[in-house]
Tab-separated table of C-alpha atoms in Angstrom:
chain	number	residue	atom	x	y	z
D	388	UNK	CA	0.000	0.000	0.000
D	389	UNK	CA	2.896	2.639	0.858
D	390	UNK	CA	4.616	1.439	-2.148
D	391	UNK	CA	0.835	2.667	-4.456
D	392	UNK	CA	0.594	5.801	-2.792
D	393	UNK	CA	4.392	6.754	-3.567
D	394	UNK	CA	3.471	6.071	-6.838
D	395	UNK	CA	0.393	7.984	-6.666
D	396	UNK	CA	2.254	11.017	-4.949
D	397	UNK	CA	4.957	10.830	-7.599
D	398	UNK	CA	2.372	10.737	-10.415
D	399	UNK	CA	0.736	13.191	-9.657
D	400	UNK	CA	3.561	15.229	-8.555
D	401	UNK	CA	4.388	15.062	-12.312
D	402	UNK	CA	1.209	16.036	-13.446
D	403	UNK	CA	1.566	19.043	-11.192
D	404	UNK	CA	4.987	19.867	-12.795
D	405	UNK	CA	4.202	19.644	-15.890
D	406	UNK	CA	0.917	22.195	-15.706
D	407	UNK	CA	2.565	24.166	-13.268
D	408	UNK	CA	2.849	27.148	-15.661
D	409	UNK	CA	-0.711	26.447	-17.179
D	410	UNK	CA	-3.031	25.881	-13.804
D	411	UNK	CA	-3.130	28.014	-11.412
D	412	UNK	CA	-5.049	25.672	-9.189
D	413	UNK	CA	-6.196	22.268	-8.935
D	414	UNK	CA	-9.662	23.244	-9.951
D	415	UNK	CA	-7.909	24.681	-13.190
D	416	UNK	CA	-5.751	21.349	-13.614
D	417	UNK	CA	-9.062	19.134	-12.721
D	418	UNK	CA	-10.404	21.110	-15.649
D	419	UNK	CA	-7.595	20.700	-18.247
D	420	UNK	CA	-7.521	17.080	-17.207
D	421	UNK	CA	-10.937	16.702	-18.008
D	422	UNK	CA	-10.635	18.697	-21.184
D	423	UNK	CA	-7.458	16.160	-22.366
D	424	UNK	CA	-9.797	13.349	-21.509
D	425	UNK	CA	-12.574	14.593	-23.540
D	426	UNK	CA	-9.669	15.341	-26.475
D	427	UNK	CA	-8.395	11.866	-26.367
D	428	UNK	CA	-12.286	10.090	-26.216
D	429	UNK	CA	-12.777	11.944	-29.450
D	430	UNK	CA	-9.443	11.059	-31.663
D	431	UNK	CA	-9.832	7.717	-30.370
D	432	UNK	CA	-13.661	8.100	-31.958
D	433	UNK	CA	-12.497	9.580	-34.695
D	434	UNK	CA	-9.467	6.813	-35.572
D	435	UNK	CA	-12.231	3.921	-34.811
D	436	UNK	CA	-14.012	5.620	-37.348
D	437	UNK	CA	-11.193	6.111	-39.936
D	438	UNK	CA	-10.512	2.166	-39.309
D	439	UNK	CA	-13.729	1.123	-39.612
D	440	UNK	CA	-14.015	3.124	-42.554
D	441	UNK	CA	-10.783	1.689	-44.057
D	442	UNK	CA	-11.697	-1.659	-42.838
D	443	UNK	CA	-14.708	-1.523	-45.656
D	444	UNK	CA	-12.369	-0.068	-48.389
D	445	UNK	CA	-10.191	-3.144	-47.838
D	446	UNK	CA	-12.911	-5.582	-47.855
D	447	UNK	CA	-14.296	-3.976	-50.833
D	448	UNK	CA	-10.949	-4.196	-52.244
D	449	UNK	CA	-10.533	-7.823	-51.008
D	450	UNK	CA	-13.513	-8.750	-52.862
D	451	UNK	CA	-12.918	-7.147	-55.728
D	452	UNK	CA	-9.204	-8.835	-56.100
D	453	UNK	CA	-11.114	-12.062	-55.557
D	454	UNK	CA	-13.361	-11.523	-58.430
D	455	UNK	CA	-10.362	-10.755	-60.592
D	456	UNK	CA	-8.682	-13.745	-59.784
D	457	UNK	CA	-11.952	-15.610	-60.544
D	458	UNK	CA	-12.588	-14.258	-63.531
D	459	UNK	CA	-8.679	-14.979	-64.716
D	460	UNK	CA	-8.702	-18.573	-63.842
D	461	UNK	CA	-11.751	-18.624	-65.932
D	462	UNK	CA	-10.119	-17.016	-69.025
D	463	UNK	CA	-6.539	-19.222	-68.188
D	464	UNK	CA	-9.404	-22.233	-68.637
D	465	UNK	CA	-10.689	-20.580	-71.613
D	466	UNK	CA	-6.716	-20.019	-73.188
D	467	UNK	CA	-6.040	-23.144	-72.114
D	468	UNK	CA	-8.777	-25.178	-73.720
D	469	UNK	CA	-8.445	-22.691	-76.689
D	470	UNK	CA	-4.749	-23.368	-77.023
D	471	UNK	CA	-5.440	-27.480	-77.063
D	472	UNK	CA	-7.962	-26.943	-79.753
D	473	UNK	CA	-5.081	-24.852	-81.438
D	474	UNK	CA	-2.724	-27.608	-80.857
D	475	UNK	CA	-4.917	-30.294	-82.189
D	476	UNK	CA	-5.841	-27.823	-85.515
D	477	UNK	CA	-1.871	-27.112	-86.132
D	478	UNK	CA	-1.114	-31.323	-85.671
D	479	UNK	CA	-4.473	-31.393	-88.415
D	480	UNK	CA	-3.188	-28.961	-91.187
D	481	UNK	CA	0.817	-29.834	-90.785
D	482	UNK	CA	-0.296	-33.205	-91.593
D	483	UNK	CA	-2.159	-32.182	-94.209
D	484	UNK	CA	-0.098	-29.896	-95.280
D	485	UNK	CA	2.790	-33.067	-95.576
D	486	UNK	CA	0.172	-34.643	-97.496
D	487	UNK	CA	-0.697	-32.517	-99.981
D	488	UNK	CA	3.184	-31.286	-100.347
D	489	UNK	CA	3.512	-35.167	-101.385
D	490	UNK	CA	6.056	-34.574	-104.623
D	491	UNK	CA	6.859	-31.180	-104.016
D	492	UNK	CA	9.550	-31.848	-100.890
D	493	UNK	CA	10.717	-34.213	-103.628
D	494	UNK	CA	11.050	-31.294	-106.032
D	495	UNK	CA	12.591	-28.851	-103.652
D	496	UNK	CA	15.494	-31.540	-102.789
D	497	UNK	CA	16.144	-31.964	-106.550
D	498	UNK	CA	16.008	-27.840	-107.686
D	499	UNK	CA	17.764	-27.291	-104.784
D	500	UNK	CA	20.898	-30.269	-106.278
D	501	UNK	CA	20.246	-28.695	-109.676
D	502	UNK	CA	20.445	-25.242	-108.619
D	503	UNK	CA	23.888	-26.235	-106.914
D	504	UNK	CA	25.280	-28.641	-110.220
D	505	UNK	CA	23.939	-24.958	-112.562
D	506	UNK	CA	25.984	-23.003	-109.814
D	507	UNK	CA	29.141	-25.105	-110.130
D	508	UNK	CA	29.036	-24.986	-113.815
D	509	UNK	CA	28.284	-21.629	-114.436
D	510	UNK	CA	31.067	-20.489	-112.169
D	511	UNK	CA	33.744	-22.395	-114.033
D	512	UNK	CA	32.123	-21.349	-117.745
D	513	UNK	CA	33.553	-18.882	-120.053
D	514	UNK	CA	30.872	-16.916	-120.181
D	515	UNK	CA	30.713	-16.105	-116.802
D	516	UNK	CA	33.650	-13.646	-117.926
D	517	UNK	CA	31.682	-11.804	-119.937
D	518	UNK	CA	28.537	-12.081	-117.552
D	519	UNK	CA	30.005	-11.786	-113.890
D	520	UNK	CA	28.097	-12.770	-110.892
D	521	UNK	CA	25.015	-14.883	-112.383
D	522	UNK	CA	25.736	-17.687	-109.829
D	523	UNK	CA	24.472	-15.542	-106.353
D	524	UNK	CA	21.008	-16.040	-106.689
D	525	UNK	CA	21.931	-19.966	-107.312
D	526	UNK	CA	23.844	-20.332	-104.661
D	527	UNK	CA	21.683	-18.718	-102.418
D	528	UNK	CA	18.664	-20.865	-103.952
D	529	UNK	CA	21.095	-24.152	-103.118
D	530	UNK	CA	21.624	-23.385	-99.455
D	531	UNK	CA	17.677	-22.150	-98.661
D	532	UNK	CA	15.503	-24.653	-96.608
D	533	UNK	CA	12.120	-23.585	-97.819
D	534	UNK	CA	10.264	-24.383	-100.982
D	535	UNK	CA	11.675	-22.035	-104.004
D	536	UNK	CA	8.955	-19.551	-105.009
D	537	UNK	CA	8.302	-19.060	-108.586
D	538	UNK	CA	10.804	-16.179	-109.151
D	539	UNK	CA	13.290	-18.435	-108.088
D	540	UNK	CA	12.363	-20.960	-110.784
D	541	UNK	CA	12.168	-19.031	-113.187
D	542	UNK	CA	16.031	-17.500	-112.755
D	543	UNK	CA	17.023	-21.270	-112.205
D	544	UNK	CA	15.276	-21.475	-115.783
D	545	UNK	CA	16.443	-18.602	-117.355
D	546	UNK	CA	20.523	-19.261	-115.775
D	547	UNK	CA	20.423	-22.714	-117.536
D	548	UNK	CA	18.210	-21.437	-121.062
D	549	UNK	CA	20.960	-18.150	-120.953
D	550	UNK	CA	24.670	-20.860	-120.489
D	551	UNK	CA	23.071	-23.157	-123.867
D	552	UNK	CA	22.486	-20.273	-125.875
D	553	UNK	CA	25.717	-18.346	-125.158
D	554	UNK	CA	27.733	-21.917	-125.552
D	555	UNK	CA	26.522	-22.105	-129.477
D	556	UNK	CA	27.690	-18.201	-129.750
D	557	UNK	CA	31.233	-16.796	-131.251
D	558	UNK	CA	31.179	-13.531	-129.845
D	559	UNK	CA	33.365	-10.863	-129.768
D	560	UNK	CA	33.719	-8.327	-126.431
D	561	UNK	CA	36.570	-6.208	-124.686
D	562	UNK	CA	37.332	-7.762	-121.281
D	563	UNK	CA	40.264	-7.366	-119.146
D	564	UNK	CA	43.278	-9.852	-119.932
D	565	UNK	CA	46.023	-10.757	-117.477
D	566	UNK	CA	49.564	-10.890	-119.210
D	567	UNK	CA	51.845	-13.487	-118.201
D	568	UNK	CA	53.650	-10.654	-116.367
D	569	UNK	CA	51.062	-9.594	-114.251
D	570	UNK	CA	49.621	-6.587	-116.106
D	571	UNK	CA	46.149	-6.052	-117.030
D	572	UNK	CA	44.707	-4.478	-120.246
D	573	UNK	CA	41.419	-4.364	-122.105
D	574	UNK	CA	41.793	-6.446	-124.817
D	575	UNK	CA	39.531	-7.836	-127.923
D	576	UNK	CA	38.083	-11.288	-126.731
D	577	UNK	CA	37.067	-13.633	-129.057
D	578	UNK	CA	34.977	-16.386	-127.134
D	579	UNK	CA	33.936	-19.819	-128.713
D	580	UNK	CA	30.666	-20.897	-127.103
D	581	UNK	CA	31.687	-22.388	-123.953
D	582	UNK	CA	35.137	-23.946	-125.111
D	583	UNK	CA	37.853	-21.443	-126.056
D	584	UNK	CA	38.973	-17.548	-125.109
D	585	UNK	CA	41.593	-16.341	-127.537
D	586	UNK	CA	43.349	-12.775	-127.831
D	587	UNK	CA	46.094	-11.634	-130.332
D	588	UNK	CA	46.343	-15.169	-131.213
D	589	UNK	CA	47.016	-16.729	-127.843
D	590	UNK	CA	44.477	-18.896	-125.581
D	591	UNK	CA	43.195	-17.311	-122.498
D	592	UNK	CA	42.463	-19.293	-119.094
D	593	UNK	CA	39.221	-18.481	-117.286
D	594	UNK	CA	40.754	-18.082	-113.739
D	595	UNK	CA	37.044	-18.917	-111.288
D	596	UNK	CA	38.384	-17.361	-107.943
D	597	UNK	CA	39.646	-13.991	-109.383
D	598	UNK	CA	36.964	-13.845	-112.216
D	599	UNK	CA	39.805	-12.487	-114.835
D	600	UNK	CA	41.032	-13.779	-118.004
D	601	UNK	CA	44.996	-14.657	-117.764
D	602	UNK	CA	47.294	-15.687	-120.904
D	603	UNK	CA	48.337	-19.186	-120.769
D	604	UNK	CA	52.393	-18.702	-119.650
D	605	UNK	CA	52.794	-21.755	-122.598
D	606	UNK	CA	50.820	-21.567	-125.897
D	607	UNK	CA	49.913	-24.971	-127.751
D	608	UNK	CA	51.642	-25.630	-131.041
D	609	UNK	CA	51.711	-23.374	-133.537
D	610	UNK	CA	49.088	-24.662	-135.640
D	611	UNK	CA	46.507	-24.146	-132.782
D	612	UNK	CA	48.026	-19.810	-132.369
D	613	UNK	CA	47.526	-19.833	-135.930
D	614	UNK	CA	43.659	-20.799	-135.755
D	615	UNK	CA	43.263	-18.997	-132.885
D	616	UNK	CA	44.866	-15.729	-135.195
D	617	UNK	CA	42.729	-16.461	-137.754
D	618	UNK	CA	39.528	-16.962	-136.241
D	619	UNK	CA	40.260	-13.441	-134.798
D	620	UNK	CA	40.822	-12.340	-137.753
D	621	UNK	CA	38.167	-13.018	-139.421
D	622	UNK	CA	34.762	-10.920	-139.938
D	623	UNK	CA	32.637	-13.263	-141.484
D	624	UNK	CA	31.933	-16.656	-142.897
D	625	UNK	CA	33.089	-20.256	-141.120
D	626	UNK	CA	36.783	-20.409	-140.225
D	627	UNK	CA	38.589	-23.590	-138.850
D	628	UNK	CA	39.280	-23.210	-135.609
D	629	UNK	CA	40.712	-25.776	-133.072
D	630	UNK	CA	37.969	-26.431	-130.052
D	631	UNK	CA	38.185	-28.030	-126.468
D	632	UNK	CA	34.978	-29.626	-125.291
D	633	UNK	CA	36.241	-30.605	-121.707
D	634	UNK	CA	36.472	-26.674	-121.645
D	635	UNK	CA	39.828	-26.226	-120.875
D	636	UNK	CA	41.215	-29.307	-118.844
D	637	UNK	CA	42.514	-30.938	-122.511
D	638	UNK	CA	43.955	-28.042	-123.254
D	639	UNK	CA	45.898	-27.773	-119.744
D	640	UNK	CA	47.420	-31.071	-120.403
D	641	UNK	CA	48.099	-30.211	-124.055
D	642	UNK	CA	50.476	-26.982	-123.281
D	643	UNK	CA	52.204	-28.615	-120.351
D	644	UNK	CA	52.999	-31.704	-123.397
D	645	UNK	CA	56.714	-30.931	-124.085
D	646	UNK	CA	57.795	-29.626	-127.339
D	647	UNK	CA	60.385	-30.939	-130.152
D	648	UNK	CA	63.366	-29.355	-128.439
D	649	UNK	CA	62.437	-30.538	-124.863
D	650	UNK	CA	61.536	-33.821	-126.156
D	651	UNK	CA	65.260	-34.068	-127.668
D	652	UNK	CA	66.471	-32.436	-124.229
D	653	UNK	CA	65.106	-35.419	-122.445
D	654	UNK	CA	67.468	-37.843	-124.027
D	655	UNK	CA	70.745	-36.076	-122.681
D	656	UNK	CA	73.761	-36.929	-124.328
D	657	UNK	CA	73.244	-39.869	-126.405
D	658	UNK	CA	70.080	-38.456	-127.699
D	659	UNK	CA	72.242	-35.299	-129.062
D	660	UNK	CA	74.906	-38.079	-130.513
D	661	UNK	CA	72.123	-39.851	-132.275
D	662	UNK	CA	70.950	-36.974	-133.557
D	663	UNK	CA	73.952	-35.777	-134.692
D	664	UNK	CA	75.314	-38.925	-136.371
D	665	UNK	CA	71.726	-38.937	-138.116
D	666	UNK	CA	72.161	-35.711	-139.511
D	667	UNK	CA	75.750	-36.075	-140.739
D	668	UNK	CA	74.577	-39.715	-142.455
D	669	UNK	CA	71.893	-37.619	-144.239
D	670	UNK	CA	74.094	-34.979	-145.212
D	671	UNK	CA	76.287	-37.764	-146.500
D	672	UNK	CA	73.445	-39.643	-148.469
D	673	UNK	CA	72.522	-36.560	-149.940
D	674	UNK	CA	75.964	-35.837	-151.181
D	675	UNK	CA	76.129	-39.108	-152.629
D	676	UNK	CA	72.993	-39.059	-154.213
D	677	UNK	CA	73.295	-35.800	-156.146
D	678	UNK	CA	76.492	-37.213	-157.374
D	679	UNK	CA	75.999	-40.278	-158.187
D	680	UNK	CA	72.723	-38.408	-160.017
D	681	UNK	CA	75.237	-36.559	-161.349
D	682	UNK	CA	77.754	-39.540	-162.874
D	683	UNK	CA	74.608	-41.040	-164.385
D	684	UNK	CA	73.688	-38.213	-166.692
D	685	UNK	CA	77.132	-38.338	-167.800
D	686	UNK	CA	77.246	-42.133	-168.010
D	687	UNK	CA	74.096	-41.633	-170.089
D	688	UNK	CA	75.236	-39.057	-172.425
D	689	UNK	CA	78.691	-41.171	-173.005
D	690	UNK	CA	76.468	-44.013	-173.941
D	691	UNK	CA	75.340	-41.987	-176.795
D	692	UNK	CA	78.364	-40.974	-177.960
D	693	UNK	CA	80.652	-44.419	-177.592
D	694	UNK	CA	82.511	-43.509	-180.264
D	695	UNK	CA	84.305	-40.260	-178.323
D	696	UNK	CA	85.245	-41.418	-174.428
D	697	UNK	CA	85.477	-38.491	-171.818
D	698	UNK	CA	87.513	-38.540	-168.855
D	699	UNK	CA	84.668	-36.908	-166.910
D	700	UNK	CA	82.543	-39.924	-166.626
D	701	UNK	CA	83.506	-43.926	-165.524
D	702	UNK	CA	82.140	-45.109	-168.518
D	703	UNK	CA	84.392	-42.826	-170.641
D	704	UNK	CA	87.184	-43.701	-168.531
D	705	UNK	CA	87.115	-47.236	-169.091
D	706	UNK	CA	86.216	-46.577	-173.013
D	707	UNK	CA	89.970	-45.156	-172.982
D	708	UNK	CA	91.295	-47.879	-171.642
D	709	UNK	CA	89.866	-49.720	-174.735
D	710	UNK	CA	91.134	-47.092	-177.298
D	711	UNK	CA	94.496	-47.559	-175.600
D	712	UNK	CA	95.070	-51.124	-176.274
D	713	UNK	CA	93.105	-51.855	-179.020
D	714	UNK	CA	96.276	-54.020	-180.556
D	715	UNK	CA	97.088	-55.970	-177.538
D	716	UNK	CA	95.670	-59.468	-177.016
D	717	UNK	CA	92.442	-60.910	-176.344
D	718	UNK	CA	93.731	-61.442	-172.578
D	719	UNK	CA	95.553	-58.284	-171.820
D	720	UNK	CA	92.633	-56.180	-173.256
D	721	UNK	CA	90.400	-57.958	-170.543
D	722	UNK	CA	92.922	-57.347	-167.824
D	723	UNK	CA	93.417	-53.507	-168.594
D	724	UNK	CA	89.244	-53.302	-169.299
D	725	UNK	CA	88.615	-54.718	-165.688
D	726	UNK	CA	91.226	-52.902	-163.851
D	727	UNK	CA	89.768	-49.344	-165.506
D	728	UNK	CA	86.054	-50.832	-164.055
D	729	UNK	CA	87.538	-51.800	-160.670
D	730	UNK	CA	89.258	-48.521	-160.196
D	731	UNK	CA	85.860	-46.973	-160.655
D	732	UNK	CA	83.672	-49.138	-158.454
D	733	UNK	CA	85.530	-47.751	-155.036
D	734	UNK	CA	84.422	-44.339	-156.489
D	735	UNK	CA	80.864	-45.114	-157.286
D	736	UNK	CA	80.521	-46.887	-154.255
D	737	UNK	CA	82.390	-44.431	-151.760
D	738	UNK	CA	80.454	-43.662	-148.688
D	739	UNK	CA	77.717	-47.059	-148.450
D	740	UNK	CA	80.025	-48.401	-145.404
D	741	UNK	CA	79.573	-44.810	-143.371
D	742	UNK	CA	75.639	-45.169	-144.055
D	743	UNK	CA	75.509	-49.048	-143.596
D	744	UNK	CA	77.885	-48.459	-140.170
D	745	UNK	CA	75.690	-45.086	-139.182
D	746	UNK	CA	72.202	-47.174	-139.656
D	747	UNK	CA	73.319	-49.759	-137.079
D	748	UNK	CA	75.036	-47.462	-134.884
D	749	UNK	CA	71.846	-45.553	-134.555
D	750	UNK	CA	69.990	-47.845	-132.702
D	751	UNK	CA	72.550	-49.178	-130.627
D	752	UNK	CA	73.145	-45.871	-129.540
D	753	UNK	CA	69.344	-45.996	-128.605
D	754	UNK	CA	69.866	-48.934	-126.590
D	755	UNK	CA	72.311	-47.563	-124.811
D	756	UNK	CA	69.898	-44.469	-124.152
D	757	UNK	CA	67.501	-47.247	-122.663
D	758	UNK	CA	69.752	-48.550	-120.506
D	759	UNK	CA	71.225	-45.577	-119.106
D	760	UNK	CA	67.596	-44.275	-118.553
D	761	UNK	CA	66.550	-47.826	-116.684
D	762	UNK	CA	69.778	-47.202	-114.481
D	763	UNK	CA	68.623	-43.969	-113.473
D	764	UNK	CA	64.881	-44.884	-112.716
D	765	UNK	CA	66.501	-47.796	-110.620
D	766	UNK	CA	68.320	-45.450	-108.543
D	767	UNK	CA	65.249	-43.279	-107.823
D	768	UNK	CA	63.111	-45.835	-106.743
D	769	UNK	CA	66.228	-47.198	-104.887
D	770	UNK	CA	66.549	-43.919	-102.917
D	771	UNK	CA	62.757	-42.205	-102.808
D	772	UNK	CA	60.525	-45.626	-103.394
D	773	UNK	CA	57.462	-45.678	-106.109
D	774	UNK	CA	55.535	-43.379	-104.085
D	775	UNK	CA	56.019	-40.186	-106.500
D	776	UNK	CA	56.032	-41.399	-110.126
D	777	UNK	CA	57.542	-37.922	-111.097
D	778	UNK	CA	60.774	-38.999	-109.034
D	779	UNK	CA	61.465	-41.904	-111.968
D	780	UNK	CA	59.701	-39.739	-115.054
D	781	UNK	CA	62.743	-38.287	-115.835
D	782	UNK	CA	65.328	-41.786	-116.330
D	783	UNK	CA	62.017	-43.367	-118.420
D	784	UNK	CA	61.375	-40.313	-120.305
D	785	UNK	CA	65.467	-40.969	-121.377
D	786	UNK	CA	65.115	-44.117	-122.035
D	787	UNK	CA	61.929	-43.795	-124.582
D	788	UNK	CA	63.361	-40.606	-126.353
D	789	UNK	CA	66.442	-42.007	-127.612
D	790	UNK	CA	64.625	-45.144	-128.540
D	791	UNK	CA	62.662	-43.164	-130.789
D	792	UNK	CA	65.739	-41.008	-131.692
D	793	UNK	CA	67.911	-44.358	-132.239
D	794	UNK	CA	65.062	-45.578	-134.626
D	795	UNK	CA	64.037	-42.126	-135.962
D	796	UNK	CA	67.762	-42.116	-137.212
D	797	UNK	CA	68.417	-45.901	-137.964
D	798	UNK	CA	65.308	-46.033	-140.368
D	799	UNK	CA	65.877	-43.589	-142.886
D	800	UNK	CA	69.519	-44.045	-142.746
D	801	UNK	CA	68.532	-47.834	-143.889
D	802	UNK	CA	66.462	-46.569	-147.051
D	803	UNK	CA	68.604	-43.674	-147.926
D	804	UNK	CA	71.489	-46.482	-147.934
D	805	UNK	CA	69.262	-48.635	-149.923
D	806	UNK	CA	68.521	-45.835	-152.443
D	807	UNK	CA	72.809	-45.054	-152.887
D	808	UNK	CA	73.306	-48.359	-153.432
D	809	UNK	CA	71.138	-49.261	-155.665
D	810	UNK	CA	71.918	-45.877	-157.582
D	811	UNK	CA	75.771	-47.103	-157.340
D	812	UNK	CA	75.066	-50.702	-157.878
D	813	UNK	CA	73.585	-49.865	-161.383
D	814	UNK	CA	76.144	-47.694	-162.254
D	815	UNK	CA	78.384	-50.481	-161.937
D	816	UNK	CA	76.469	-52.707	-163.932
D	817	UNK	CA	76.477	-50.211	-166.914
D	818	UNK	CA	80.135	-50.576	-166.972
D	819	UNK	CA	79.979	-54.442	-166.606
D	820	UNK	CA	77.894	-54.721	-169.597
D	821	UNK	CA	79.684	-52.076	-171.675
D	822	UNK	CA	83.446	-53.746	-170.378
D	823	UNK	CA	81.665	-57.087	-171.779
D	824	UNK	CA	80.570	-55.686	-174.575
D	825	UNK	CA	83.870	-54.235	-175.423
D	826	UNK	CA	85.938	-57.318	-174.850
D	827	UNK	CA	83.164	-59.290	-176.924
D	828	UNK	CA	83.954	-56.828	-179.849
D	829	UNK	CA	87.505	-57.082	-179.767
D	830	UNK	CA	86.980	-61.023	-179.790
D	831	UNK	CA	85.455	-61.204	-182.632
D	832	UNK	CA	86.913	-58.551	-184.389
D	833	UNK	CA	90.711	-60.892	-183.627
D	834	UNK	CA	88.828	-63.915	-184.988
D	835	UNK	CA	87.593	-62.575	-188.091
């Protein structure tokens, strides 16, 4: 109890203190008291108001929420039901839509391959130098993964119709050409279909990956730069002109085929001996022949005119012999007749031995070639094995060339010697005949 009344004292103590300087009296503090009482009953009436009110607002708001949510889950039903009918209509008309595709998947796969095979050739055609870039929309057309639309098509159509008309055309066109040196220049074109490019009389290379017309660094043979001139040349009318339908590959391998001189070069050493004994045996045939062509007009024209012997001929030669003895004996008359035709035969016959000997050399020497060239493919598969056949071209190339050079020589040589000799060989005969003929005279003339 002592303890509650401090408490009391204190309390009100406090209240004293703190409306010391506003009551004068306890009346006047009994008052204000009352008055703070009265203050706080009506905020408190007034907050239970405001809460009540608020209380209604959130109910209201509560309900409303709720009635959202209801109506939500009713439209997520709706969307939901809605989306499986979707589901089940898209399943429906993708089938159908597979169906009724049926051959035209098939079609897409195959303009799509042809689209790609049109793109590959038109890239590496030689018109595409005169008509750049006609493969992009192909190309494009060959990597797509929908169905081509009927543009599409119809450039697929008009690409393919546009390469078979320009590869029946010999057209004419300035176009950039790349020198063997490396500089450019605009330069007349002439273009055969799809097959050959030629300016100033040399073939032209379609090069795909820079798009540019280069010079072939080695021209074929010169009857091919000479059609190739001519065909430029020319304004109207048909003109020969030499054409490669693999569209360039055959003539690749035709310029990189070596010429006469590198041929020769491959047989070394004994192919330049063969060549040279070959030419110094035809020099030597031809020497021969022209004079032994020579002897025989004069042998002829002595044989019309028996009756006056020239030294300048054999015949005429041993026809003095005759005239010199005609008062020795039957025997001595023969003797002098023969040794005049012997001295000549050496002469008529000089230089059949050199051919004879040169015509067998010649393929010996070939042989030899062969062997030499075996040797030396030997030794490359010895030290780098059969795995590069260039490595053992060189040794076979050898041996092959002076074959041909070795027969090349030996055959000719044969028929040339063939020709001398007979040409020599009748010669003789003439003065034979006419040495018989004289000793027959004198015969009879001594036994009548």
């Amino acid at each position: 109890m002592k303890k509650t009344r401090m408490i009391l004292v204190l309390l009100f103590a406090a209240l004293f203190s703190t409306t010391a300087f506003s009551a004068q009296s306890l009346d006047a503090l009994l008052k204000e008291v009352k008055q703070a009482k009265a203050e706080e009953a009506r905020m408190n009436k007034q907050r239970e108001a405001e809460f009540l009110k608020d209380k209604k607002k959130q109910a209201q708001l509560l309900a409303n929420a709720k009635a959202k949510l209801a109506a939500e889950k009713a439209r997520g039903e709706q969307l939901k039901k809605q989306f499986d009918e979707n589901e089940q209509k898209l399943a429906e008309a993708e089938e159908t839509l597979e169906r009724r595709q049926g051959n035209l998947g098939e079609l897409f796969g195959v303009v799509r391959q042809v689209a790609g095979d049109v793109a590959g050739v038109l890239d590496a055609s030689l018109v595409s130098a005169q008509y750049p870039g006609r493969t992009k929309e192909l190309v494009r057309m060959s990597n797509e993964k929908k169905l081509p639309s009927i543009p599409e098509l119809e450039e697929l159509w008009y690409q393919m119709q546009h390469e078979m008309t320009e590869s029946g055309k010999v057209v004419k066109y300035k176009d950039a050409v790349v020198a063997v040196d490396g500089t450019e220049s605009q330069q007349e074109v002439v273009r055969v279909g799809v097959f050959n490019a030629v300016s100033n009389g040399k073939f032209l290379h379609y090069l795909t990956e820079t798009d540019q017309l280069i010079i072939l660094p080695r021209q074929p043979a010169a009857r091919f730069t000479r059609l190739a001139k001519g065909l430029q040349e020319a304004t109207s009318g048909i003109v020969p002109m030499a054409v490669d339908p693999s569209r360039g590959s055959i003539l690749n391998l035709l310029v990189q085929a070596p010429d006469l001189k590198e041929r020769v070069a491959q047989g070394k050493e004994v192919g330049y001996i063969i060549i040279g004994l070959a030419i110094f045996g035809f020099l030597l045939a031809l020497y021969r022949f022209i004079a032994l062509g020579i002897t025989s007009l004069k042998v002829r024209s002595q044989l019309k005119h028996a009756d006056t012997p020239k030294k300048n001929n054999p015949l005429g030669r041993v026809l003095l012999s005759w005239y010199d003895n005609k008062d020795a004996d039957l025997e001595t008359l023969e003797r002098k007749v023969d040794e005049a035709v012997i001295k000549e035969v050496p002469k008529l016959q000089r230089g059949l031995s050199i051919l004879k000997i040169l015509a067998v050399i010649a393929p010996l020497l070939g042989l030899l070639g062969t062997v030499t060239g075996m040797i030396q493919t030997f030794q490359s598969i010895t030290l780098f094995g059969t795995g590069d056949p260039k490595l053992m071209a060189g040794g076979i190339s050898q041996a092959l060339i002076t074959t041909v050079l070795g027969l090349m020589a030996a055959i000719p040589l044969t028929f040339l010697h063939a020709l001398v000799s007979a040409r020599s060989k009748a010669l003789v005969q003439v003065l034979e005949e006419q040495s018989a003929g004289i000793i027959a005279r004198h015969a009879e003339k001594l036994h009548s």
